[in-house]
Coordinates of C-alpha atoms and ligand atoms in Angstrom, one line a residue:
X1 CA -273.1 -75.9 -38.9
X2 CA -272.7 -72.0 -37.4
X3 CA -274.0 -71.3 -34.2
X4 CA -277.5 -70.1 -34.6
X5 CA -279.2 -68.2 -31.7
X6 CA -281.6 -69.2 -28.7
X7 CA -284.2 -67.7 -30.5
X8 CA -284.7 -70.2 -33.5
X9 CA -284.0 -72.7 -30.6
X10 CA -286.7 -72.0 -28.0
X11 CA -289.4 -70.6 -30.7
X12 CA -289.3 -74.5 -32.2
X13 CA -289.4 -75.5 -28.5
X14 CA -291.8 -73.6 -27.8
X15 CA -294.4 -74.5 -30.1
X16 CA -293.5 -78.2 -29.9
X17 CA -293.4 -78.3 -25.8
X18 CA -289.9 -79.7 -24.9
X19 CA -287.3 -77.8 -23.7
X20 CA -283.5 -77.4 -24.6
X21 CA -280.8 -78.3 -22.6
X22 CA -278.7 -75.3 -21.7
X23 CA -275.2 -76.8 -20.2
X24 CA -272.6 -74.5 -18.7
X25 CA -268.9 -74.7 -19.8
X26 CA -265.8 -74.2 -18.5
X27 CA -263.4 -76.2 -20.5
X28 CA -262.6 -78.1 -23.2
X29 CA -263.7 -81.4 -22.0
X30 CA -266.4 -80.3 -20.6
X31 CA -267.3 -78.6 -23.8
X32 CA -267.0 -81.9 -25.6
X33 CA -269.2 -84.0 -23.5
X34 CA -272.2 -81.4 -24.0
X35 CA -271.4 -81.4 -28.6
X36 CA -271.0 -85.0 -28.3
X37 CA -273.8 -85.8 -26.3
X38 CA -276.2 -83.5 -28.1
X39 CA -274.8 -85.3 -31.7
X40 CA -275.8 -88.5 -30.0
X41 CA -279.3 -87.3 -29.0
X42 CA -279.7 -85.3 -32.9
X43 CA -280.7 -82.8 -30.3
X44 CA -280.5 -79.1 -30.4
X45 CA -278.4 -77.6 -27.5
X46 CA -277.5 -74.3 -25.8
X47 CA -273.4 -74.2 -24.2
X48 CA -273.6 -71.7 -22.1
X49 CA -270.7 -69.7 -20.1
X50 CA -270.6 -67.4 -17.1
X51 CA -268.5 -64.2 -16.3
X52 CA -267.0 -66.7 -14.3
X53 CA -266.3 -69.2 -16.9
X54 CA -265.1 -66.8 -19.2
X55 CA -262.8 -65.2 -16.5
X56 CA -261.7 -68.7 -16.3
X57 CA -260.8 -69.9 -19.4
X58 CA -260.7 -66.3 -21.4
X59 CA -263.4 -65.0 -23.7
X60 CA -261.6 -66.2 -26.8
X61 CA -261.2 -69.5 -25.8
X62 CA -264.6 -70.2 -25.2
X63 CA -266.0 -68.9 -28.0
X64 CA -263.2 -70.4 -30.6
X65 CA -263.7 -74.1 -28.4
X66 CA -267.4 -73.4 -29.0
X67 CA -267.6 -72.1 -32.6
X68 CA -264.9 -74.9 -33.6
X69 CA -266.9 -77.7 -32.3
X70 CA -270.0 -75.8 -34.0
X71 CA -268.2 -76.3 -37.0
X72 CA -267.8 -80.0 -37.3
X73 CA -271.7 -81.1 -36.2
X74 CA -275.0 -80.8 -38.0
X75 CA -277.3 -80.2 -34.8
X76 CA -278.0 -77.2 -33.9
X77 CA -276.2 -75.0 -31.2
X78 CA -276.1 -71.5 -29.7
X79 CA -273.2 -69.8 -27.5
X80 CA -275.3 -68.6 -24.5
X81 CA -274.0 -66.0 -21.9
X82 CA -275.5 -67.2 -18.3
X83 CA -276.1 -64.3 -15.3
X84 CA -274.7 -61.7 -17.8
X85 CA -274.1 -59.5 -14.6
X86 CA -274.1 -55.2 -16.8
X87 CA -273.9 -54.6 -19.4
X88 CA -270.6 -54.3 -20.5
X89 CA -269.7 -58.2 -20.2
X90 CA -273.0 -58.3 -22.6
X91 CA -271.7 -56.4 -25.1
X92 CA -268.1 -58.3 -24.8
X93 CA -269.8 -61.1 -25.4
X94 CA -271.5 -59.7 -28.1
X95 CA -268.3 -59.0 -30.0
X96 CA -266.5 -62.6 -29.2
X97 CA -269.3 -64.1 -31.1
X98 CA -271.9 -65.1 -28.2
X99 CA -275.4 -66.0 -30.1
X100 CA -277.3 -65.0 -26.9
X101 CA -276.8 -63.3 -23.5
X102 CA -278.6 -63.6 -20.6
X103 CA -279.0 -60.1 -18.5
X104 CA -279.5 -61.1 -14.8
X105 CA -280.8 -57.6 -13.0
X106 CA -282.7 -59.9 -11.1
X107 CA -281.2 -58.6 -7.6
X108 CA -282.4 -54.6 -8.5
X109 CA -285.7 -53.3 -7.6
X110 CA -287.7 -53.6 -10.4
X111 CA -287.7 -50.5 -12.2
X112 CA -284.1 -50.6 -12.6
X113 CA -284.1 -54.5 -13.7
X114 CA -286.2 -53.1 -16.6
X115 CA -284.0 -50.0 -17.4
X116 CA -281.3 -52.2 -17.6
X117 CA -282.9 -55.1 -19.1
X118 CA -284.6 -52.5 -21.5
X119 CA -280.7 -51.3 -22.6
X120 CA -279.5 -54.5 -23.0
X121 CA -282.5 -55.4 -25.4
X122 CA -281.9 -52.3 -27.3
X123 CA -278.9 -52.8 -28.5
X124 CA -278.4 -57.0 -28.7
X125 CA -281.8 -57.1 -31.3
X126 CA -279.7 -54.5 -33.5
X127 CA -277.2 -57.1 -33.7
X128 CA -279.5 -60.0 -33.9
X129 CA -278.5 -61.2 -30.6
X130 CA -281.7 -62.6 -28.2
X131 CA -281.9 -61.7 -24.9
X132 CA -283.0 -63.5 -21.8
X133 CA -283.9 -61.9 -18.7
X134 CA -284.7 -62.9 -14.8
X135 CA -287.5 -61.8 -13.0
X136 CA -287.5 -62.8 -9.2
X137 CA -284.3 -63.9 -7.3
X138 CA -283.1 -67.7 -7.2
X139 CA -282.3 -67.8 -3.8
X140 CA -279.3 -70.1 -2.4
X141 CA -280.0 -73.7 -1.1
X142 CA -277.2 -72.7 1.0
X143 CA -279.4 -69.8 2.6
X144 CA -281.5 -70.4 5.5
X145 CA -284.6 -68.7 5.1
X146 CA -287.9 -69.7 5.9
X147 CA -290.6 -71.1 3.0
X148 CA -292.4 -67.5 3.3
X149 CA -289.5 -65.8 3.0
X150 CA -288.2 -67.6 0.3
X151 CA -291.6 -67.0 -1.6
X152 CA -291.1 -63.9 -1.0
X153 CA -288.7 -64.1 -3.8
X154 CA -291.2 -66.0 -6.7
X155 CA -291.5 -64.3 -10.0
X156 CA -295.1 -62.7 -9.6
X157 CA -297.2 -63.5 -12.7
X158 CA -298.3 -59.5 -13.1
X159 CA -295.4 -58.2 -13.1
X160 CA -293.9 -60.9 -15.3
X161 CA -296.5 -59.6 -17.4
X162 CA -295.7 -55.8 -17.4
X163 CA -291.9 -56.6 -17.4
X164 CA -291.3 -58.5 -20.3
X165 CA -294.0 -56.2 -21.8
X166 CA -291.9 -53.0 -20.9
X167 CA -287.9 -54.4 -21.8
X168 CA -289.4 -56.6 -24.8
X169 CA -286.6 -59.4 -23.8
X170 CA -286.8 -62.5 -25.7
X171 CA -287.6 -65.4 -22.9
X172 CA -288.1 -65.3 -19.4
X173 CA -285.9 -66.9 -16.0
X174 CA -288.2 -67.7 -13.1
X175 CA -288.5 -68.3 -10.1
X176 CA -290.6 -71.0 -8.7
X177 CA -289.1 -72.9 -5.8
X178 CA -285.9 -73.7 -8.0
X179 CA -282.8 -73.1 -6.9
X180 CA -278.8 -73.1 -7.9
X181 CA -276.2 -75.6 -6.1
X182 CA -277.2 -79.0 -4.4
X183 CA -280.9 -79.0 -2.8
X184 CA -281.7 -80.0 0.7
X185 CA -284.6 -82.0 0.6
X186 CA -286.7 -82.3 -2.1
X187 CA -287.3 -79.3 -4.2
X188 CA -290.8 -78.3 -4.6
X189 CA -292.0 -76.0 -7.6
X190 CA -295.0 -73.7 -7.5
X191 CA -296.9 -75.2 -11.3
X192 CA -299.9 -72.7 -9.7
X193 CA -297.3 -69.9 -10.1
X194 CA -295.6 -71.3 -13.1
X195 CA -299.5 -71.6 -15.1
X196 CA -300.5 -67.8 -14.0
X197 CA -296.8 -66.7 -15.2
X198 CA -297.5 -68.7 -19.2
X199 CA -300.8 -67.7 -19.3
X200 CA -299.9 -63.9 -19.2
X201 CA -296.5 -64.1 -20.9
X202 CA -296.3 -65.5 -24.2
X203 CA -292.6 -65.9 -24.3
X204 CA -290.3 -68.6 -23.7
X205 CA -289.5 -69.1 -20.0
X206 CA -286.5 -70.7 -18.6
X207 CA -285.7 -72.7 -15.3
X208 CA -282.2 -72.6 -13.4
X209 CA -281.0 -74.8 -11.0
X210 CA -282.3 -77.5 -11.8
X211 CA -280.2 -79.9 -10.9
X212 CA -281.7 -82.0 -8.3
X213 CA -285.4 -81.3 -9.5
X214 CA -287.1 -84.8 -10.2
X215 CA -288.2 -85.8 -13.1
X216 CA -291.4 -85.6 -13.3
X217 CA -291.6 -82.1 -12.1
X218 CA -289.3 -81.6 -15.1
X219 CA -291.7 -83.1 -17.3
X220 CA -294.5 -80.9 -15.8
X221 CA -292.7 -77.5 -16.0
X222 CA -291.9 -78.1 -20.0
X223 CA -295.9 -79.1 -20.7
X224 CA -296.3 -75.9 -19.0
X225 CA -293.8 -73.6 -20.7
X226 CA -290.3 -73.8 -20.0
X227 CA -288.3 -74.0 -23.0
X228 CA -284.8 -74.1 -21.7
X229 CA -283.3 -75.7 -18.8
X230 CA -279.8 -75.2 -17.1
X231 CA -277.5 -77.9 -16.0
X232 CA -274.4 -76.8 -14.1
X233 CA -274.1 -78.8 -11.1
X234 CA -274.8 -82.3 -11.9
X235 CA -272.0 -82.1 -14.5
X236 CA -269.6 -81.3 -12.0
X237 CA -270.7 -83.8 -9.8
X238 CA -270.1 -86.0 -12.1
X239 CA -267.0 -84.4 -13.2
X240 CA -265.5 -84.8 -9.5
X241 CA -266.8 -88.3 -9.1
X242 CA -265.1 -89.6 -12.3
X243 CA -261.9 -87.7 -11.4
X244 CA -261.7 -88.7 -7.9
X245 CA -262.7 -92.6 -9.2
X246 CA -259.5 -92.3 -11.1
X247 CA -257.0 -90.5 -8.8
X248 CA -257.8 -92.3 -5.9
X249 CA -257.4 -95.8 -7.1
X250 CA -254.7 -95.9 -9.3
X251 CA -251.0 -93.9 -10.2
X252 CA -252.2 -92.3 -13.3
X253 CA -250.7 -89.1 -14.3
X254 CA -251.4 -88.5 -17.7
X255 CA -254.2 -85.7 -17.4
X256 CA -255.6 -87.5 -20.4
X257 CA -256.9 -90.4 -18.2
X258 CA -257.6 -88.5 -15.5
X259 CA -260.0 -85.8 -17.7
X260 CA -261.1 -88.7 -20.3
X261 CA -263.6 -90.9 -18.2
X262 CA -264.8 -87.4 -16.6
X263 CA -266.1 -86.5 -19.8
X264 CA -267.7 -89.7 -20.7
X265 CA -269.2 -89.3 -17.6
X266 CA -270.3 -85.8 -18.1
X267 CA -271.5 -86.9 -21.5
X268 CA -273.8 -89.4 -20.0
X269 CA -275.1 -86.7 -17.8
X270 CA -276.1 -84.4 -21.2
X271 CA -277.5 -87.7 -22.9
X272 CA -279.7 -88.5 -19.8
X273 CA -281.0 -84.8 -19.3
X274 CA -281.7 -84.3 -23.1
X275 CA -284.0 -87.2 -23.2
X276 CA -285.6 -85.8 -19.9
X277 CA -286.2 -82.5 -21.3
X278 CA -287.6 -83.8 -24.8
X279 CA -285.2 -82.7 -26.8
X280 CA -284.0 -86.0 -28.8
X281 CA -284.2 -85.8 -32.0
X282 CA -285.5 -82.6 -32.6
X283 CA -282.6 -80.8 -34.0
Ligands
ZN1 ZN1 -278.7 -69.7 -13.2

Protein backbone atom coordinates (compact mmCIF):
# COMPACT_ATOMS: atom_id res chain seq x y z
CA UNK A 1 0.00 0.00 0.00
CA UNK A 2 1.46 3.86 -0.35
CA UNK A 3 1.80 5.86 2.60
CA UNK A 4 -1.34 7.76 3.00
CA UNK A 5 -1.28 10.90 5.35
CA UNK A 6 -2.26 11.49 9.09
CA UNK A 7 -5.18 13.09 8.00
CA UNK A 8 -7.25 9.97 6.64
CA UNK A 9 -5.69 8.45 9.81
CA UNK A 10 -6.88 10.60 12.65
CA UNK A 11 -10.23 11.76 10.88
CA UNK A 12 -11.31 7.78 11.11
CA UNK A 13 -9.88 7.97 14.65
CA UNK A 14 -11.50 10.60 15.32
CA UNK A 15 -14.93 9.78 14.75
CA UNK A 16 -14.47 6.23 15.98
CA UNK A 17 -12.66 7.33 19.44
CA UNK A 18 -9.23 5.35 19.47
CA UNK A 19 -6.16 6.81 18.82
CA UNK A 20 -3.17 5.80 16.53
CA UNK A 21 0.03 4.89 17.58
CA UNK A 22 2.67 7.28 16.39
CA UNK A 23 6.27 5.40 17.00
CA UNK A 24 9.51 7.27 16.43
CA UNK A 25 12.31 5.70 14.24
CA UNK A 26 15.69 5.76 13.97
CA UNK A 27 16.70 2.64 12.15
CA UNK A 28 15.95 -0.17 10.36
CA UNK A 29 15.14 -2.47 13.03
CA UNK A 30 13.47 -0.31 14.87
CA UNK A 31 11.53 0.56 11.76
CA UNK A 32 10.52 -3.10 11.38
CA UNK A 33 9.27 -3.76 14.81
CA UNK A 34 6.69 -0.73 14.41
CA UNK A 35 5.38 -2.36 10.28
CA UNK A 36 5.41 -5.68 11.87
CA UNK A 37 3.70 -4.98 14.88
CA UNK A 38 1.11 -2.79 13.31
CA UNK A 39 0.53 -5.96 10.50
CA UNK A 40 -0.07 -8.06 13.51
CA UNK A 41 -2.56 -5.70 15.13
CA UNK A 42 -4.36 -4.93 11.26
CA UNK A 43 -3.81 -1.65 12.79
CA UNK A 44 -3.21 1.74 11.21
CA UNK A 45 0.07 3.38 12.31
CA UNK A 46 2.04 6.66 12.08
CA UNK A 47 6.37 6.11 11.94
CA UNK A 48 7.46 9.06 12.82
CA UNK A 49 11.15 10.68 12.61
CA UNK A 50 12.79 13.67 14.27
CA UNK A 51 15.42 16.26 12.94
CA UNK A 52 17.39 14.17 15.05
CA UNK A 53 16.55 10.88 13.56
CA UNK A 54 16.91 12.11 10.23
CA UNK A 55 20.37 13.77 11.05
CA UNK A 56 20.99 10.33 12.18
CA UNK A 57 20.24 8.07 9.74
CA UNK A 58 19.90 10.61 6.52
CA UNK A 59 16.61 11.87 5.11
CA UNK A 60 16.69 9.35 2.33
CA UNK A 61 17.11 6.50 4.28
CA UNK A 62 14.28 7.03 6.29
CA UNK A 63 11.97 7.77 3.94
CA UNK A 64 13.13 4.77 1.29
CA UNK A 65 13.21 2.27 4.82
CA UNK A 66 9.76 3.70 5.37
CA UNK A 67 8.14 3.80 1.86
CA UNK A 68 9.69 0.28 1.12
CA UNK A 69 8.15 -1.34 4.08
CA UNK A 70 4.86 0.67 3.03
CA UNK A 71 5.10 -1.18 0.04
CA UNK A 72 4.96 -4.75 1.08
CA UNK A 73 1.78 -4.29 3.91
CA UNK A 74 -1.92 -3.68 3.44
CA UNK A 75 -2.43 -1.58 6.72
CA UNK A 76 -2.33 1.69 6.54
CA UNK A 77 0.69 3.96 7.38
CA UNK A 78 1.91 7.65 7.23
CA UNK A 79 5.65 9.03 7.31
CA UNK A 80 5.27 11.64 10.11
CA UNK A 81 7.87 14.42 10.90
CA UNK A 82 7.98 14.79 14.89
CA UNK A 83 9.10 18.56 16.56
CA UNK A 84 9.54 19.81 12.87
CA UNK A 85 11.78 22.64 14.48
CA UNK A 86 11.30 25.88 10.97
CA UNK A 87 10.44 25.53 8.43
CA UNK A 88 12.92 24.63 6.20
CA UNK A 89 13.43 20.88 7.67
CA UNK A 90 9.35 20.97 6.88
CA UNK A 91 9.70 21.63 3.56
CA UNK A 92 12.72 18.96 3.21
CA UNK A 93 10.66 16.68 4.43
CA UNK A 94 8.14 17.56 2.23
CA UNK A 95 10.21 16.74 -0.77
CA UNK A 96 11.69 13.24 0.64
CA UNK A 97 8.23 12.12 0.67
CA UNK A 98 7.06 12.71 4.40
CA UNK A 99 3.00 12.29 4.50
CA UNK A 100 2.85 14.72 7.46
CA UNK A 101 5.00 17.15 9.47
CA UNK A 102 4.63 18.29 12.65
CA UNK A 103 5.57 22.23 13.23
CA UNK A 104 6.66 22.61 16.93
CA UNK A 105 6.74 26.70 17.54
CA UNK A 106 5.62 25.70 20.77
CA UNK A 107 8.62 27.54 22.62
CA UNK A 108 7.66 31.18 20.78
CA UNK A 109 5.29 33.61 22.15
CA UNK A 110 2.24 32.97 20.67
CA UNK A 111 1.82 35.23 17.93
CA UNK A 112 4.82 34.07 16.42
CA UNK A 113 3.89 30.25 16.98
CA UNK A 114 0.89 31.22 14.75
CA UNK A 115 2.93 33.16 12.03
CA UNK A 116 4.95 30.30 11.73
CA UNK A 117 2.45 27.67 12.17
CA UNK A 118 0.22 29.79 9.81
CA UNK A 119 3.39 29.46 6.93
CA UNK A 120 3.88 26.12 7.39
CA UNK A 121 0.10 25.36 6.87
CA UNK A 122 0.14 27.44 3.85
CA UNK A 123 2.18 25.77 1.91
CA UNK A 124 2.02 21.78 3.21
CA UNK A 125 -2.14 21.87 2.26
CA UNK A 126 -0.93 22.99 -1.37
CA UNK A 127 0.92 19.81 -1.43
CA UNK A 128 -1.61 17.76 0.36
CA UNK A 129 0.65 17.39 3.31
CA UNK A 130 -1.32 17.74 6.97
CA UNK A 131 0.04 19.63 9.55
CA UNK A 132 0.18 19.26 13.22
CA UNK A 133 0.95 21.82 15.56
CA UNK A 134 1.80 22.36 19.55
CA UNK A 135 0.26 24.70 21.61
CA UNK A 136 1.82 24.91 25.29
CA UNK A 137 5.38 23.66 26.14
CA UNK A 138 6.03 19.84 27.30
CA UNK A 139 8.22 20.64 29.90
CA UNK A 140 11.18 18.14 30.83
CA UNK A 141 10.76 15.40 33.58
CA UNK A 142 14.30 16.20 34.01
CA UNK A 143 13.39 19.95 35.03
CA UNK A 144 12.74 20.87 38.49
CA UNK A 145 9.98 23.13 38.62
CA UNK A 146 7.28 23.36 40.84
CA UNK A 147 3.37 21.91 39.96
CA UNK A 148 2.37 25.87 39.47
CA UNK A 149 5.03 26.43 37.46
CA UNK A 150 4.76 23.60 35.41
CA UNK A 151 0.99 24.54 34.83
CA UNK A 152 2.09 27.41 33.90
CA UNK A 153 2.97 25.71 30.72
CA UNK A 154 -0.77 23.82 30.02
CA UNK A 155 -2.28 24.45 26.59
CA UNK A 156 -5.07 27.03 27.63
CA UNK A 157 -8.40 25.91 26.08
CA UNK A 158 -9.09 29.69 24.57
CA UNK A 159 -6.40 30.12 22.98
CA UNK A 160 -6.32 26.59 21.65
CA UNK A 161 -9.45 27.81 20.35
CA UNK A 162 -8.23 31.08 18.56
CA UNK A 163 -4.98 29.29 17.50
CA UNK A 164 -5.98 26.54 15.54
CA UNK A 165 -8.72 28.87 14.35
CA UNK A 166 -6.09 31.54 13.09
CA UNK A 167 -3.01 28.88 11.46
CA UNK A 168 -5.96 26.37 10.37
CA UNK A 169 -3.36 23.32 11.22
CA UNK A 170 -4.75 20.02 10.93
CA UNK A 171 -4.60 18.35 14.73
CA UNK A 172 -3.47 19.75 17.86
CA UNK A 173 -0.22 18.69 20.47
CA UNK A 174 -1.14 19.52 24.12
CA UNK A 175 -0.17 19.90 27.05
CA UNK A 176 -1.71 18.50 29.99
CA UNK A 177 0.69 17.18 32.69
CA UNK A 178 2.44 14.93 29.96
CA UNK A 179 5.73 14.91 29.54
CA UNK A 180 8.87 13.53 27.18
CA UNK A 181 11.68 11.12 28.77
CA UNK A 182 11.14 8.83 31.94
CA UNK A 183 8.49 10.31 34.58
CA UNK A 184 9.30 10.68 38.28
CA UNK A 185 6.41 9.59 40.02
CA UNK A 186 3.32 9.06 38.61
CA UNK A 187 2.16 11.39 35.88
CA UNK A 188 -0.92 13.08 36.44
CA UNK A 189 -3.08 14.57 33.42
CA UNK A 190 -5.40 17.56 33.72
CA UNK A 191 -8.91 15.60 31.75
CA UNK A 192 -10.60 19.14 33.25
CA UNK A 193 -8.19 20.88 30.82
CA UNK A 194 -8.13 18.18 28.21
CA UNK A 195 -12.51 18.40 28.10
CA UNK A 196 -12.49 22.49 27.88
CA UNK A 197 -9.55 22.12 25.09
CA UNK A 198 -12.14 19.29 22.75
CA UNK A 199 -15.04 21.06 23.45
CA UNK A 200 -13.80 24.25 21.74
CA UNK A 201 -11.49 22.62 19.11
CA UNK A 202 -12.89 20.33 16.85
CA UNK A 203 -9.73 18.84 15.53
CA UNK A 204 -7.74 15.96 16.26
CA UNK A 205 -5.49 16.43 19.40
CA UNK A 206 -2.38 14.53 20.02
CA UNK A 207 -0.47 13.58 23.36
CA UNK A 208 3.46 13.27 23.58
CA UNK A 209 5.39 11.66 26.01
CA UNK A 210 3.51 9.26 26.91
CA UNK A 211 5.53 6.82 27.85
CA UNK A 212 5.02 6.13 31.40
CA UNK A 213 1.31 7.40 31.45
CA UNK A 214 -0.89 4.43 32.94
CA UNK A 215 -3.25 2.94 31.24
CA UNK A 216 -6.21 3.97 32.15
CA UNK A 217 -5.42 7.57 31.85
CA UNK A 218 -4.66 6.46 28.35
CA UNK A 219 -7.95 5.14 27.95
CA UNK A 220 -9.49 8.33 29.37
CA UNK A 221 -7.53 10.93 27.17
CA UNK A 222 -8.74 8.91 23.73
CA UNK A 223 -12.68 8.89 24.92
CA UNK A 224 -11.92 12.40 25.37
CA UNK A 225 -10.10 13.34 22.03
CA UNK A 226 -6.74 12.38 21.46
CA UNK A 227 -6.37 10.69 18.29
CA UNK A 228 -2.64 10.10 18.17
CA UNK A 229 -0.21 9.09 20.64
CA UNK A 230 3.67 9.12 20.65
CA UNK A 231 5.93 6.36 21.83
CA UNK A 232 9.61 7.10 21.83
CA UNK A 233 10.98 6.02 25.01
CA UNK A 234 9.60 2.83 25.97
CA UNK A 235 10.93 1.49 22.70
CA UNK A 236 14.26 2.32 23.66
CA UNK A 237 13.95 1.00 26.83
CA UNK A 238 13.17 -1.88 25.55
CA UNK A 239 15.69 -1.65 22.91
CA UNK A 240 18.59 -1.22 25.65
CA UNK A 241 17.22 -4.02 27.76
CA UNK A 242 17.17 -6.55 25.00
CA UNK A 243 20.62 -5.43 23.84
CA UNK A 244 22.18 -5.40 27.12
CA UNK A 245 20.29 -9.05 27.89
CA UNK A 246 22.30 -10.23 25.08
CA UNK A 247 25.81 -8.59 25.29
CA UNK A 248 26.17 -9.10 28.80
CA UNK A 249 25.49 -12.75 28.98
CA UNK A 250 26.95 -14.29 26.21
CA UNK A 251 30.14 -13.72 23.32
CA UNK A 252 27.83 -12.89 20.48
CA UNK A 253 29.19 -10.69 17.87
CA UNK A 254 27.13 -11.05 14.99
CA UNK A 255 25.11 -7.58 15.17
CA UNK A 256 22.32 -9.77 13.90
CA UNK A 257 21.75 -11.38 17.34
CA UNK A 258 22.56 -8.59 19.13
CA UNK A 259 19.81 -6.22 17.10
CA UNK A 260 17.31 -9.34 16.38
CA UNK A 261 15.74 -10.01 19.98
CA UNK A 262 15.79 -5.94 20.39
CA UNK A 263 13.31 -5.76 17.80
CA UNK A 264 11.14 -8.55 18.88
CA UNK A 265 11.24 -6.82 21.90
CA UNK A 266 10.45 -3.53 20.46
CA UNK A 267 7.73 -5.18 18.47
CA UNK A 268 6.08 -6.41 21.57
CA UNK A 269 6.15 -2.91 22.88
CA UNK A 270 4.12 -1.58 19.47
CA UNK A 271 1.67 -4.70 19.83
CA UNK A 272 0.96 -3.89 23.57
CA UNK A 273 0.48 0.00 23.03
CA UNK A 274 -1.74 -0.55 19.81
CA UNK A 275 -4.14 -2.57 21.71
CA UNK A 276 -3.99 0.19 24.58
CA UNK A 277 -4.69 2.89 22.26
CA UNK A 278 -7.66 1.00 20.32
CA UNK A 279 -6.29 0.80 17.37
CA UNK A 280 -6.46 -3.16 16.49
CA UNK A 281 -8.11 -3.94 13.80
CA UNK A 282 -9.06 -0.78 12.52
CA UNK A 283 -6.90 -0.42 9.54
ZN1 LIG B 1 7.04 15.00 21.42
Amino acid sequence: MVLVSNKELLEKANQEGYAVGAFNMNNMEIMQAIVEGAVEEDAPVIVAATKGAIKYAGIDYIAKLVHTAASKVDIPMSLHLDHGPDFETVMKCIRAGFTSVMIDGSFLPFEENVALTKKVVEVAHTVGVPVEAELGRLVGVEDEISVTEREAFFTDPKEAQKFVEETNCDFLAVSIGNAHGIYKGEPKLDFDRLKEIDEVVHIPLVLHGASGIPDDDIRRATRLGINKINIDTELRLAFRDAVREVVCKSDVYDPRKILGPARDAMKEVVKTKIRLFGSSKKA
